[in-house]
PDB file of C-alpha atoms in Angstrom:
ATOM      1  CA  GLY A   1     -47.650 -26.433  -1.872  1.00  0.00           C
ATOM      2  CA  ASN A   2     -50.116 -28.042   0.482  1.00  0.00           C
ATOM      3  CA  SER A   3     -53.560 -26.627   1.110  1.00  0.00           C
ATOM      4  CA  VAL A   4     -56.847 -27.534   2.783  1.00  0.00           C
ATOM      5  CA  THR A   5     -60.225 -26.169   1.752  1.00  0.00           C
ATOM      6  CA  GLN A   6     -63.252 -26.452   4.023  1.00  0.00           C
ATOM      7  CA  MET A   7     -66.834 -25.472   3.418  1.00  0.00           C
ATOM      8  CA  GLU A   8     -67.473 -22.021   4.761  1.00  0.00           C
ATOM      9  CA  GLY A   9     -69.715 -21.557   7.728  1.00  0.00           C
ATOM     10  CA  PRO A  10     -71.369 -20.841   9.881  1.00  0.00           C
ATOM     11  CA  VAL A  11     -73.508 -23.955   9.783  1.00  0.00           C
ATOM     12  CA  THR A  12     -76.675 -23.988  11.894  1.00  0.00           C
ATOM     13  CA  LEU A  13     -78.543 -27.246  12.476  1.00  0.00           C
ATOM     14  CA  SER A  14     -81.363 -28.440  14.661  1.00  0.00           C
ATOM     15  CA  GLU A  15     -80.624 -31.093  17.258  1.00  0.00           C
ATOM     16  CA  GLU A  16     -80.605 -34.646  15.791  1.00  0.00           C
ATOM     17  CA  ALA A  17     -79.969 -33.375  12.246  1.00  0.00           C
ATOM     18  CA  PHE A  18     -77.365 -34.963   9.962  1.00  0.00           C
ATOM     19  CA  LEU A  19     -74.053 -33.137   9.673  1.00  0.00           C
ATOM     20  CA  THR A  20     -71.619 -32.979   6.774  1.00  0.00           C
ATOM     21  CA  ILE A  21     -68.644 -30.640   6.672  1.00  0.00           C
ATOM     22  CA  ASN A  22     -66.744 -30.873   3.406  1.00  0.00           C
ATOM     23  CA  CYS A  23     -62.958 -30.893   3.280  1.00  0.00           C
ATOM     24  CA  THR A  24     -60.713 -31.246   0.243  1.00  0.00           C
ATOM     25  CA  TYR A  25     -56.952 -31.064   0.117  1.00  0.00           C
ATOM     26  CA  THR A  26     -53.944 -30.597  -2.126  1.00  0.00           C
ATOM     27  CA  ALA A  27     -50.687 -32.286  -1.182  1.00  0.00           C
ATOM     28  CA  THR A  28     -47.458 -33.239  -2.913  1.00  0.00           C
ATOM     29  CA  GLY A  29     -47.084 -36.593  -1.149  1.00  0.00           C
ATOM     30  CA  TYR A  30     -49.289 -39.019   0.736  1.00  0.00           C
ATOM     31  CA  PRO A  31     -50.624 -37.028   3.663  1.00  0.00           C
ATOM     32  CA  SER A  32     -52.212 -37.997   6.920  1.00  0.00           C
ATOM     33  CA  LEU A  33     -55.539 -36.264   7.503  1.00  0.00           C
ATOM     34  CA  PHE A  34     -57.071 -34.938  10.706  1.00  0.00           C
ATOM     35  CA  TRP A  35     -60.191 -33.302  12.074  1.00  0.00           C
ATOM     36  CA  TYR A  36     -59.793 -31.088  15.116  1.00  0.00           C
ATOM     37  CA  VAL A  37     -62.502 -29.429  17.196  1.00  0.00           C
ATOM     38  CA  GLN A  38     -62.238 -26.153  19.099  1.00  0.00           C
ATOM     39  CA  TYR A  39     -64.727 -25.122  21.780  1.00  0.00           C
ATOM     40  CA  PRO A  40     -65.035 -21.412  22.608  1.00  0.00           C
ATOM     41  CA  GLY A  41     -61.949 -19.973  24.268  1.00  0.00           C
ATOM     42  CA  GLU A  42     -60.066 -23.262  24.234  1.00  0.00           C
ATOM     43  CA  GLY A  43     -57.285 -24.979  22.327  1.00  0.00           C
ATOM     44  CA  LEU A  44     -57.833 -27.596  19.640  1.00  0.00           C
ATOM     45  CA  GLN A  45     -58.629 -31.223  20.385  1.00  0.00           C
ATOM     46  CA  LEU A  46     -58.069 -34.065  17.972  1.00  0.00           C
ATOM     47  CA  LEU A  47     -61.412 -35.502  16.887  1.00  0.00           C
ATOM     48  CA  LEU A  48     -60.267 -38.201  14.468  1.00  0.00           C
ATOM     49  CA  LYS A  49     -57.558 -39.039  11.956  1.00  0.00           C
ATOM     50  CA  ALA A  50     -56.738 -41.263   8.972  1.00  0.00           C
ATOM     51  CA  THR A  51     -53.251 -42.051   7.773  1.00  0.00           C
ATOM     52  CA  LYS A  52     -53.803 -43.796   4.430  1.00  0.00           C
ATOM     53  CA  ALA A  53     -56.291 -44.004   1.595  1.00  0.00           C
ATOM     54  CA  ASP A  54     -59.653 -45.632   2.382  1.00  0.00           C
ATOM     55  CA  ASP A  55     -59.038 -45.434   6.135  1.00  0.00           C
ATOM     56  CA  LYS A  56     -62.040 -44.329   8.154  1.00  0.00           C
ATOM     57  CA  GLY A  57     -61.480 -42.317  11.290  1.00  0.00           C
ATOM     58  CA  SER A  58     -64.242 -42.256  13.900  1.00  0.00           C
ATOM     59  CA  ASN A  59     -64.831 -40.832  17.361  1.00  0.00           C
ATOM     60  CA  LYS A  60     -67.856 -39.706  19.419  1.00  0.00           C
ATOM     61  CA  GLY A  61     -70.232 -40.500  16.559  1.00  0.00           C
ATOM     62  CA  PHE A  62     -68.216 -38.502  14.009  1.00  0.00           C
ATOM     63  CA  GLU A  63     -66.721 -40.222  10.963  1.00  0.00           C
ATOM     64  CA  ALA A  64     -64.523 -39.274   8.016  1.00  0.00           C
ATOM     65  CA  THR A  65     -63.126 -41.429   5.194  1.00  0.00           C
ATOM     66  CA  TYR A  66     -59.828 -40.693   3.447  1.00  0.00           C
ATOM     67  CA  ARG A  67     -60.710 -40.583  -0.275  1.00  0.00           C
ATOM     68  CA  LYS A  68     -57.568 -40.343  -2.375  1.00  0.00           C
ATOM     69  CA  GLU A  69     -59.420 -40.345  -5.699  1.00  0.00           C
ATOM     70  CA  THR A  70     -61.390 -37.229  -4.775  1.00  0.00           C
ATOM     71  CA  THR A  71     -58.744 -35.788  -2.364  1.00  0.00           C
ATOM     72  CA  SER A  72     -61.421 -35.423   0.276  1.00  0.00           C
ATOM     73  CA  PHE A  73     -61.945 -36.073   3.977  1.00  0.00           C
ATOM     74  CA  HIS A  74     -65.515 -35.017   4.716  1.00  0.00           C
ATOM     75  CA  LEU A  75     -66.709 -35.036   8.331  1.00  0.00           C
ATOM     76  CA  GLU A  76     -70.115 -36.597   9.076  1.00  0.00           C
ATOM     77  CA  LYS A  77     -72.327 -37.264  12.083  1.00  0.00           C
ATOM     78  CA  GLY A  78     -75.716 -38.876  11.954  1.00  0.00           C
ATOM     79  CA  SER A  79     -77.378 -36.960  14.785  1.00  0.00           C
ATOM     80  CA  VAL A  80     -75.860 -33.789  16.208  1.00  0.00           C
ATOM     81  CA  GLN A  81     -76.324 -32.533  19.747  1.00  0.00           C
ATOM     82  CA  VAL A  82     -76.194 -29.044  21.219  1.00  0.00           C
ATOM     83  CA  SER A  83     -72.876 -30.023  22.814  1.00  0.00           C
ATOM     84  CA  ASP A  84     -71.365 -30.456  19.311  1.00  0.00           C
ATOM     85  CA  SER A  85     -71.491 -26.693  18.783  1.00  0.00           C
ATOM     86  CA  ALA A  86     -67.882 -25.708  18.093  1.00  0.00           C
ATOM     87  CA  VAL A  87     -65.444 -24.831  15.313  1.00  0.00           C
ATOM     88  CA  TYR A  88     -64.154 -27.780  13.281  1.00  0.00           C
ATOM     89  CA  PHE A  89     -60.795 -27.732  11.486  1.00  0.00           C
ATOM     90  CA  CYS A  90     -59.599 -30.088   8.782  1.00  0.00           C
ATOM     91  CA  ALA A  91     -55.812 -30.502   8.569  1.00  0.00           C
ATOM     92  CA  LEU A  92     -53.140 -32.506   6.786  1.00  0.00           C
ATOM     93  CA  SER A  93     -49.604 -33.607   7.516  1.00  0.00           C
ATOM     94  CA  ASP A  94     -47.516 -34.186   4.421  1.00  0.00           C
ATOM     95  CA  PRO A  95     -44.330 -36.210   4.941  1.00  0.00           C
ATOM     96  CA  SER A  96     -42.754 -35.167   1.666  1.00  0.00           C
ATOM     97  CA  GLY A  97     -42.134 -31.554   2.629  1.00  0.00           C
ATOM     98  CA  ALA A  98     -39.116 -30.088   4.378  1.00  0.00           C
ATOM     99  CA  GLY A  99     -41.130 -29.450   7.538  1.00  0.00           C
ATOM    100  CA  SER A 100     -42.517 -32.915   7.601  1.00  0.00           C
ATOM    101  CA  TYR A 101     -44.234 -32.671  10.956  1.00  0.00           C
ATOM    102  CA  GLN A 102     -46.146 -29.528  10.184  1.00  0.00           C
ATOM    103  CA  LEU A 103     -49.905 -29.405   9.919  1.00  0.00           C
ATOM    104  CA  THR A 104     -51.666 -27.397   7.231  1.00  0.00           C
ATOM    105  CA  PHE A 105     -55.107 -26.254   8.449  1.00  0.00           C
ATOM    106  CA  GLY A 106     -58.297 -25.238   6.753  1.00  0.00           C
ATOM    107  CA  LYS A 107     -59.950 -22.019   7.922  1.00  0.00           C
ATOM    108  CA  GLY A 108     -62.435 -23.803  10.143  1.00  0.00           C
ATOM    109  CA  THR A 109     -66.207 -24.275  10.039  1.00  0.00           C
ATOM    110  CA  LYS A 110     -68.337 -22.986  12.885  1.00  0.00           C
ATOM    111  CA  LEU A 111     -71.212 -25.284  13.802  1.00  0.00           C
ATOM    112  CA  SER A 112     -74.151 -24.155  15.913  1.00  0.00           C
ATOM    113  CA  VAL A 113     -76.739 -26.725  16.993  1.00  0.00           C
ATOM    114  CA  ILE A 114     -80.047 -25.383  18.267  1.00  0.00           C
ATOM    115  CA  PRO A 115     -82.454 -27.335  20.482  1.00  0.00           C
TER     116      PRO A 115
ATOM    117  CA  ASP B   1     -51.603 -36.134  33.883  1.00  0.00           C
ATOM    118  CA  GLY B   2     -49.638 -35.424  30.723  1.00  0.00           C
ATOM    119  CA  GLY B   3     -50.399 -32.340  28.731  1.00  0.00           C
ATOM    120  CA  ILE B   4     -49.445 -28.887  27.547  1.00  0.00           C
ATOM    121  CA  THR B   5     -49.758 -25.786  29.664  1.00  0.00           C
ATOM    122  CA  GLN B   6     -49.734 -22.209  28.477  1.00  0.00           C
ATOM    123  CA  SER B   7     -49.607 -19.206  30.677  1.00  0.00           C
ATOM    124  CA  PRO B   8     -51.093 -16.770  31.203  1.00  0.00           C
ATOM    125  CA  LYS B   9     -54.540 -17.346  29.680  1.00  0.00           C
ATOM    126  CA  TYR B  10     -55.064 -13.604  29.163  1.00  0.00           C
ATOM    127  CA  LEU B  11     -52.306 -11.057  28.680  1.00  0.00           C
ATOM    128  CA  PHE B  12     -52.485  -7.314  28.223  1.00  0.00           C
ATOM    129  CA  ARG B  13     -49.544  -5.198  27.090  1.00  0.00           C
ATOM    130  CA  LYS B  14     -48.929  -1.681  25.969  1.00  0.00           C
ATOM    131  CA  GLU B  15     -47.891  -1.038  22.406  1.00  0.00           C
ATOM    132  CA  GLY B  16     -44.108  -1.150  21.945  1.00  0.00           C
ATOM    133  CA  GLN B  17     -43.437  -3.640  24.733  1.00  0.00           C
ATOM    134  CA  ASN B  18     -42.027  -7.112  24.197  1.00  0.00           C
ATOM    135  CA  VAL B  19     -43.957  -9.943  25.829  1.00  0.00           C
ATOM    136  CA  THR B  20     -43.110 -13.626  26.341  1.00  0.00           C
ATOM    137  CA  LEU B  21     -45.707 -16.394  26.238  1.00  0.00           C
ATOM    138  CA  SER B  22     -44.961 -19.597  28.095  1.00  0.00           C
ATOM    139  CA  CYS B  23     -45.479 -23.137  26.781  1.00  0.00           C
ATOM    140  CA  GLU B  24     -44.559 -26.279  28.722  1.00  0.00           C
ATOM    141  CA  GLN B  25     -45.246 -29.941  27.906  1.00  0.00           C
ATOM    142  CA  ASN B  26     -44.699 -33.142  29.870  1.00  0.00           C
ATOM    143  CA  LEU B  27     -45.589 -35.525  27.044  1.00  0.00           C
ATOM    144  CA  ASN B  28     -41.923 -36.213  26.179  1.00  0.00           C
ATOM    145  CA  HIS B  29     -42.551 -34.900  22.664  1.00  0.00           C
ATOM    146  CA  ASP B  30     -39.611 -33.824  20.511  1.00  0.00           C
ATOM    147  CA  ALA B  31     -41.496 -31.394  18.295  1.00  0.00           C
ATOM    148  CA  MET B  32     -43.193 -28.181  19.427  1.00  0.00           C
ATOM    149  CA  TYR B  33     -45.069 -25.470  17.524  1.00  0.00           C
ATOM    150  CA  TRP B  34     -46.512 -21.986  17.885  1.00  0.00           C
ATOM    151  CA  TYR B  35     -49.612 -20.892  15.984  1.00  0.00           C
ATOM    152  CA  ARG B  36     -51.499 -17.649  15.737  1.00  0.00           C
ATOM    153  CA  GLN B  37     -55.283 -17.625  15.372  1.00  0.00           C
ATOM    154  CA  ASP B  38     -57.296 -14.566  14.328  1.00  0.00           C
ATOM    155  CA  PRO B  39     -61.122 -14.394  14.301  1.00  0.00           C
ATOM    156  CA  GLY B  40     -62.580 -16.355  11.421  1.00  0.00           C
ATOM    157  CA  GLN B  41     -59.159 -17.567  10.335  1.00  0.00           C
ATOM    158  CA  GLY B  42     -57.443 -20.883  10.457  1.00  0.00           C
ATOM    159  CA  LEU B  43     -54.217 -21.421  12.327  1.00  0.00           C
ATOM    160  CA  ARG B  44     -51.031 -19.913  10.963  1.00  0.00           C
ATOM    161  CA  LEU B  45     -47.656 -21.360  11.924  1.00  0.00           C
ATOM    162  CA  ILE B  46     -45.213 -18.927  13.540  1.00  0.00           C
ATOM    163  CA  TYR B  47     -42.265 -21.131  14.534  1.00  0.00           C
ATOM    164  CA  TYR B  48     -41.605 -24.811  15.079  1.00  0.00           C
ATOM    165  CA  SER B  49     -38.895 -26.886  16.684  1.00  0.00           C
ATOM    166  CA  GLN B  50     -38.183 -30.543  15.987  1.00  0.00           C
ATOM    167  CA  ILE B  51     -35.410 -30.933  18.545  1.00  0.00           C
ATOM    168  CA  VAL B  52     -33.774 -29.067  21.415  1.00  0.00           C
ATOM    169  CA  ASN B  53     -31.599 -26.088  20.407  1.00  0.00           C
ATOM    170  CA  ASP B  54     -33.051 -26.027  16.901  1.00  0.00           C
ATOM    171  CA  PHE B  55     -36.063 -24.226  15.450  1.00  0.00           C
ATOM    172  CA  GLN B  56     -37.367 -23.032  12.084  1.00  0.00           C
ATOM    173  CA  LYS B  57     -39.510 -20.142  10.918  1.00  0.00           C
ATOM    174  CA  GLY B  58     -43.063 -20.839   9.920  1.00  0.00           C
ATOM    175  CA  ASP B  59     -45.273 -18.832   7.623  1.00  0.00           C
ATOM    176  CA  ILE B  60     -45.516 -15.680   9.751  1.00  0.00           C
ATOM    177  CA  ALA B  61     -42.313 -15.473  11.822  1.00  0.00           C
ATOM    178  CA  GLU B  62     -41.671 -11.744  11.385  1.00  0.00           C
ATOM    179  CA  GLY B  63     -41.882  -9.896  14.694  1.00  0.00           C
ATOM    180  CA  TYR B  64     -41.610 -13.078  16.774  1.00  0.00           C
ATOM    181  CA  SER B  65     -38.732 -14.987  18.366  1.00  0.00           C
ATOM    182  CA  VAL B  66     -38.423 -18.330  20.147  1.00  0.00           C
ATOM    183  CA  SER B  67     -35.939 -20.459  22.063  1.00  0.00           C
ATOM    184  CA  ARG B  68     -35.739 -24.194  22.727  1.00  0.00           C
ATOM    185  CA  GLU B  69     -33.235 -24.747  25.507  1.00  0.00           C
ATOM    186  CA  LYS B  70     -35.160 -27.620  27.088  1.00  0.00           C
ATOM    187  CA  LYS B  71     -37.264 -30.359  25.566  1.00  0.00           C
ATOM    188  CA  GLU B  72     -40.226 -29.418  27.751  1.00  0.00           C
ATOM    189  CA  SER B  73     -40.287 -25.682  27.039  1.00  0.00           C
ATOM    190  CA  PHE B  74     -40.784 -23.519  23.944  1.00  0.00           C
ATOM    191  CA  PRO B  75     -41.410 -19.859  24.895  1.00  0.00           C
ATOM    192  CA  LEU B  76     -42.551 -17.330  22.302  1.00  0.00           C
ATOM    193  CA  THR B  77     -41.607 -13.654  22.459  1.00  0.00           C
ATOM    194  CA  VAL B  78     -43.828 -11.182  20.666  1.00  0.00           C
ATOM    195  CA  THR B  79     -41.596  -8.207  19.914  1.00  0.00           C
ATOM    196  CA  SER B  80     -42.452  -4.582  19.277  1.00  0.00           C
ATOM    197  CA  ALA B  81     -41.690  -5.247  15.602  1.00  0.00           C
ATOM    198  CA  GLN B  82     -44.868  -7.316  15.266  1.00  0.00           C
ATOM    199  CA  LYS B  83     -47.296  -4.859  13.697  1.00  0.00           C
ATOM    200  CA  ASN B  84     -50.554  -6.445  14.785  1.00  0.00           C
ATOM    201  CA  PRO B  85     -49.880  -8.659  17.822  1.00  0.00           C
ATOM    202  CA  THR B  86     -53.402  -8.865  19.255  1.00  0.00           C
ATOM    203  CA  ALA B  87     -54.481 -12.490  18.673  1.00  0.00           C
ATOM    204  CA  PHE B  88     -55.019 -15.907  20.227  1.00  0.00           C
ATOM    205  CA  TYR B  89     -51.763 -17.876  20.454  1.00  0.00           C
ATOM    206  CA  LEU B  90     -51.710 -21.664  20.541  1.00  0.00           C
ATOM    207  CA  CYS B  91     -48.812 -23.933  21.397  1.00  0.00           C
ATOM    208  CA  ALA B  92     -48.701 -27.583  20.327  1.00  0.00           C
ATOM    209  CA  SER B  93     -46.410 -30.583  20.532  1.00  0.00           C
ATOM    210  CA  SER B  94     -46.101 -33.932  18.795  1.00  0.00           C
ATOM    211  CA  LYS B  95     -43.940 -36.993  18.421  1.00  0.00           C
ATOM    212  CA  ARG B  96     -41.603 -36.822  15.460  1.00  0.00           C
ATOM    213  CA  GLY B  97     -42.818 -38.434  12.265  1.00  0.00           C
ATOM    214  CA  SER B  98     -45.654 -38.089   9.851  1.00  0.00           C
ATOM    215  CA  GLY B  99     -49.095 -39.184  10.909  1.00  0.00           C
ATOM    216  CA  ASN B 100     -48.630 -38.157  14.531  1.00  0.00           C
ATOM    217  CA  GLU B 101     -51.247 -35.778  15.771  1.00  0.00           C
ATOM    218  CA  GLN B 102     -50.391 -32.528  17.467  1.00  0.00           C
ATOM    219  CA  PHE B 103     -51.590 -31.910  21.015  1.00  0.00           C
ATOM    220  CA  PHE B 104     -52.618 -28.350  21.797  1.00  0.00           C
ATOM    221  CA  GLY B 105     -52.463 -26.194  24.877  1.00  0.00           C
ATOM    222  CA  PRO B 106     -55.410 -24.041  26.042  1.00  0.00           C
ATOM    223  CA  GLY B 107     -54.042 -20.899  24.377  1.00  0.00           C
ATOM    224  CA  THR B 108     -53.090 -17.375  25.442  1.00  0.00           C
ATOM    225  CA  ARG B 109     -55.154 -14.395  24.363  1.00  0.00           C
ATOM    226  CA  LEU B 110     -52.857 -11.415  23.918  1.00  0.00           C
ATOM    227  CA  THR B 111     -54.313  -7.921  23.723  1.00  0.00           C
ATOM    228  CA  VAL B 112     -52.078  -4.982  22.949  1.00  0.00           C
ATOM    229  CA  LEU B 113     -53.518  -1.673  24.078  1.00  0.00           C
TER     230      LEU B 113
END
């Protein structure tokens, strides 16, 4: 079956530090990959996505590259801000399964950025 | 503006009572989903629907029921058979087809006393 593994948090960084949140996946087909962000007490918002190998998704200074050879989709940002404090979820959508529109989520990584 | 609404934001119920959570979308999406989120956990799929009048069980459907009578609406009922119903419930919708992101509502926090 499909699965997503994220680095465990919480992650605490100082403002302007470099961020990496690791994400690896297992899928039976050729999945699309997503990063979502959740602010306290809210729903999830799509941060970025990539639909095929070597694609790079980017948004608001965050980037992630779809690496098929290492089955990874690590999230990076060069300089984090206090406003980036949130929980980040990696997810995949695998078209080969019976429920082909379903998302499989990682457990989430909580990021705290301190001034 | 297009989006997904969930109501209420906070809900309190006594143990043994059924409760229905509302989810409405005006994005013209065919597919809709219900997830449960517990502290420190990822999202777990309860039910999903790819088209009106059809829905499938997700990973944790026991103790829950849904209906999909209209494209815009996908209400979730938490029944008394659900052993641990206190959680944060998220509704989402998407276009059909792989690679399409899901759009999420703001969530409903259910507390069973």
